[in-house]
Amino acid sequence: MSDLKHLVYSLTQSMNTMHISLTERIDTLEKNMSKDLAQLIEQKVKHEVSQAKKEINGKLSSFKDQVNVLEGKVNSMEQSYASVVKQPSVNDEKKLNIVIKGLPHGKNEENNPQCTLNKVNSLIRDGLKLSNIKFLKAERKVSRDSKSGLIIAKVQSLEDKKSIMKAKSKLVYDGFLNW
């Protein structure tokens, strides 16, 4: 019976050793599996983050391109608007004109438009007492009959034209001059 005891004891020892060995192996596998799983998850997350970054960068690049195109269109519109605003229309140019009728025609005016301009400036300065207003240009139109032709004179601003139109009643009408 002692042999049997010894055999059972030895079997128990062997079972205990196997149990310890198996437990250690399971622990090692669990640790390795945890590490492998963590690495696998980390790789997958890195891959997904990389894909997301690529997608976001692509969309961001597309968005930047669209913004650049829109900026170009806005700049183009601003330039075209600025050119429209800077260029006065024909109607705006005509608004600055004043027609003067009945101002006697001088012989030296025929070949010298500056003389006509000086005559108009002196009329405004001396006749209307508006010394701060200067005309940009004055052109005498040829009359079909013996009367003096009318003069089309251009002022610098609409304010100047308003001042002249308010003060024109101060001119003494002598049968020749009217506005």
Tab-separated table of C-alpha atoms in Angstrom:
chain	number	residue	atom	x	y	z
A	1	MET	CA	0.000	0.000	0.000
A	2	SER	CA	2.896	2.122	0.470
A	3	ASP	CA	3.627	1.816	-3.189
A	4	LEU	CA	0.173	2.920	-3.914
A	5	LYS	CA	0.573	5.862	-1.608
A	6	HIS	CA	3.797	6.706	-3.194
A	7	LEU	CA	2.272	6.461	-6.650
A	8	VAL	CA	-0.691	8.637	-5.669
A	9	TYR	CA	1.693	11.107	-4.039
A	10	SER	CA	3.857	11.215	-7.113
A	11	LEU	CA	0.819	11.633	-9.320
A	12	THR	CA	-0.370	14.479	-7.115
A	13	GLN	CA	3.033	16.131	-7.371
A	14	SER	CA	3.014	15.732	-11.085
A	15	MET	CA	-0.517	17.164	-11.315
A	16	ASN	CA	0.489	20.134	-9.137
A	17	THR	CA	3.538	20.816	-11.298
A	18	MET	CA	1.473	20.544	-14.447
A	19	HIS	CA	-1.115	22.833	-12.926
A	20	ILE	CA	1.518	25.444	-12.069
A	21	SER	CA	3.059	25.118	-15.510
A	22	LEU	CA	-0.323	25.406	-17.183
A	23	THR	CA	-1.249	28.426	-15.075
A	24	GLU	CA	2.026	30.149	-15.955
A	25	ARG	CA	1.495	29.403	-19.605
A	26	ILE	CA	-2.034	30.767	-19.534
A	27	ASP	CA	-0.762	33.912	-17.771
A	28	THR	CA	1.973	34.323	-20.392
A	29	LEU	CA	-0.519	33.811	-23.208
A	30	GLU	CA	-2.911	36.319	-21.674
A	31	LYS	CA	-0.129	38.895	-21.333
A	32	ASN	CA	1.081	38.273	-24.879
A	33	MET	CA	-2.455	38.323	-26.182
A	34	SER	CA	-3.067	41.651	-24.393
A	35	LYS	CA	0.080	43.104	-25.920
A	36	ASP	CA	-0.742	41.745	-29.366
A	37	LEU	CA	-4.311	42.962	-29.118
A	38	ALA	CA	-3.154	46.403	-27.946
A	39	GLN	CA	-0.669	46.592	-30.828
A	40	LEU	CA	-3.289	45.469	-33.303
A	41	ILE	CA	-5.776	48.023	-32.006
A	42	GLU	CA	-3.087	50.723	-32.079
A	43	GLN	CA	-2.211	49.855	-35.684
A	44	LYS	CA	-5.857	49.905	-36.722
A	45	VAL	CA	-6.434	53.232	-34.958
A	46	LYS	CA	-3.312	54.731	-36.563
A	47	HIS	CA	-4.462	53.493	-39.956
A	48	GLU	CA	-7.960	54.921	-39.491
A	49	VAL	CA	-6.572	58.232	-38.197
A	50	SER	CA	-4.229	58.368	-41.186
A	51	GLN	CA	-7.123	57.724	-43.561
A	52	ALA	CA	-9.227	60.359	-41.809
A	53	LYS	CA	-6.346	62.874	-42.040
A	54	LYS	CA	-5.942	62.181	-45.751
A	55	GLU	CA	-9.657	62.651	-46.309
A	56	ILE	CA	-9.755	65.833	-44.235
A	57	ASN	CA	-6.665	67.211	-45.982
A	58	GLY	CA	-8.229	66.449	-49.354
A	59	LYS	CA	-11.450	68.205	-48.410
A	60	LEU	CA	-9.493	71.093	-46.874
A	61	SER	CA	-7.446	71.440	-50.048
A	62	SER	CA	-10.628	71.427	-52.116
A	63	PHE	CA	-12.160	74.007	-49.783
A	64	LYS	CA	-9.050	76.211	-50.065
A	65	ASP	CA	-9.227	75.958	-53.851
A	66	GLN	CA	-12.875	77.005	-53.765
A	67	VAL	CA	-12.035	79.912	-51.455
A	68	ASN	CA	-9.239	80.996	-53.821
A	69	VAL	CA	-11.614	80.854	-56.776
A	70	LEU	CA	-14.183	82.896	-54.848
A	71	GLU	CA	-11.518	85.406	-53.800
A	72	GLY	CA	-10.531	85.759	-57.438
A	73	LYS	CA	-14.141	86.358	-58.426
A	74	VAL	CA	-14.594	88.913	-55.627
A	75	ASN	CA	-11.387	90.714	-56.645
A	76	SER	CA	-12.533	90.720	-60.254
A	77	MET	CA	-15.915	92.108	-59.223
A	78	GLU	CA	-14.254	94.754	-57.049
A	79	GLN	CA	-12.009	95.791	-59.927
A	80	SER	CA	-14.871	95.954	-62.395
A	81	TYR	CA	-16.984	97.865	-59.865
A	82	ALA	CA	-14.093	100.231	-59.191
A	83	SER	CA	-13.618	100.824	-62.910
A	84	VAL	CA	-17.345	101.508	-63.330
A	85	VAL	CA	-17.316	103.901	-60.389
A	86	LYS	CA	-14.153	105.663	-61.593
A	87	GLN	CA	-15.384	106.140	-65.137
A	88	PRO	CA	-18.097	108.735	-65.178
A	89	SER	CA	-20.827	108.002	-67.642
A	90	VAL	CA	-21.714	110.332	-70.480
A	91	ASN	CA	-24.777	111.472	-68.542
A	92	ASP	CA	-22.639	112.312	-65.503
A	93	GLU	CA	-20.292	114.292	-67.741
A	94	LYS	CA	-23.202	116.198	-69.248
A	95	LYS	CA	-24.545	117.073	-65.797
A	96	LEU	CA	-21.464	119.236	-65.281
A	97	ASN	CA	-22.155	121.287	-68.429
A	98	ILE	CA	-23.683	124.770	-68.423
A	99	VAL	CA	-25.017	126.389	-71.587
A	100	ILE	CA	-24.406	130.126	-71.916
A	101	LYS	CA	-26.322	132.014	-74.605
A	102	GLY	CA	-25.825	135.573	-75.754
A	103	LEU	CA	-22.231	136.123	-74.646
A	104	PRO	CA	-20.661	138.289	-77.369
A	105	HIS	CA	-18.219	136.552	-79.659
A	106	GLY	CA	-14.687	137.982	-79.753
A	107	LYS	CA	-12.458	137.773	-82.831
A	108	ASN	CA	-9.615	136.215	-80.863
A	109	GLU	CA	-11.891	133.308	-79.790
A	110	GLU	CA	-11.972	131.721	-83.239
A	111	ASN	CA	-8.568	130.073	-83.112
A	112	ASN	CA	-8.034	130.101	-79.352
A	113	PRO	CA	-10.390	128.030	-77.145
A	114	GLN	CA	-8.462	129.246	-74.080
A	115	CYS	CA	-9.771	132.738	-74.780
A	116	THR	CA	-13.368	131.448	-74.583
A	117	LEU	CA	-12.558	129.720	-71.298
A	118	ASN	CA	-11.061	132.936	-69.894
A	119	LYS	CA	-14.145	134.894	-70.981
A	120	VAL	CA	-16.469	132.426	-69.206
A	121	ASN	CA	-14.317	132.433	-66.056
A	122	SER	CA	-14.340	136.259	-65.953
A	123	LEU	CA	-18.140	136.276	-66.452
A	124	ILE	CA	-18.571	134.018	-63.405
A	125	ARG	CA	-15.954	135.862	-61.345
A	126	ASP	CA	-17.027	139.443	-62.203
A	127	GLY	CA	-20.677	139.042	-63.147
A	128	LEU	CA	-21.796	136.504	-60.510
A	129	LYS	CA	-19.120	137.325	-57.913
A	130	LEU	CA	-18.135	133.643	-57.599
A	131	SER	CA	-14.346	133.815	-57.511
A	132	ASN	CA	-13.798	130.262	-56.239
A	133	ILE	CA	-15.367	128.563	-59.283
A	134	LYS	CA	-13.240	127.700	-62.308
A	135	PHE	CA	-14.375	126.004	-65.482
A	136	LEU	CA	-12.530	122.988	-66.863
A	137	LYS	CA	-13.273	123.801	-70.491
A	138	ALA	CA	-15.491	126.013	-72.588
A	139	GLU	CA	-16.438	125.552	-76.228
A	140	ARG	CA	-18.302	128.015	-78.408
A	141	LYS	CA	-20.702	126.452	-80.894
A	142	VAL	CA	-21.022	128.126	-84.265
A	143	SER	CA	-24.302	129.911	-84.845
A	144	ARG	CA	-26.240	129.567	-88.108
A	145	ASP	CA	-27.264	133.187	-88.122
A	146	SER	CA	-25.559	136.454	-87.204
A	147	LYS	CA	-26.014	135.988	-83.446
A	148	SER	CA	-23.206	134.851	-81.193
A	149	GLY	CA	-23.068	131.095	-80.839
A	150	LEU	CA	-23.828	129.480	-77.548
A	151	ILE	CA	-21.076	128.306	-75.183
A	152	ILE	CA	-20.998	124.915	-73.499
A	153	ALA	CA	-18.829	125.184	-70.391
A	154	LYS	CA	-17.928	122.394	-68.015
A	155	VAL	CA	-17.588	122.994	-64.257
A	156	GLN	CA	-15.544	120.894	-61.836
A	157	SER	CA	-18.413	119.677	-59.653
A	158	LEU	CA	-22.179	119.644	-59.289
A	159	GLU	CA	-21.833	121.937	-56.260
A	160	ASP	CA	-20.182	124.548	-58.485
A	161	LYS	CA	-23.018	124.215	-60.991
A	162	LYS	CA	-25.623	124.655	-58.229
A	163	SER	CA	-23.849	127.794	-56.996
A	164	ILE	CA	-23.835	129.249	-60.501
A	165	MET	CA	-27.497	128.414	-61.094
A	166	LYS	CA	-28.485	130.075	-57.791
A	167	ALA	CA	-26.464	133.200	-58.551
A	168	LYS	CA	-27.418	133.614	-62.239
A	169	SER	CA	-30.361	135.867	-61.377
A	170	LYS	CA	-27.810	138.511	-60.287
A	171	LEU	CA	-26.727	139.015	-63.890
A	172	VAL	CA	-28.096	142.137	-65.508
A	173	TYR	CA	-30.045	141.214	-68.609
A	174	ASP	CA	-29.116	143.583	-71.414
A	175	GLY	CA	-30.809	141.750	-74.238
A	176	PHE	CA	-27.862	139.542	-75.084
A	177	LEU	CA	-27.155	137.211	-72.226
A	178	ASN	CA	-29.426	134.476	-70.925
A	179	TRP	CA	-28.931	131.058	-69.389
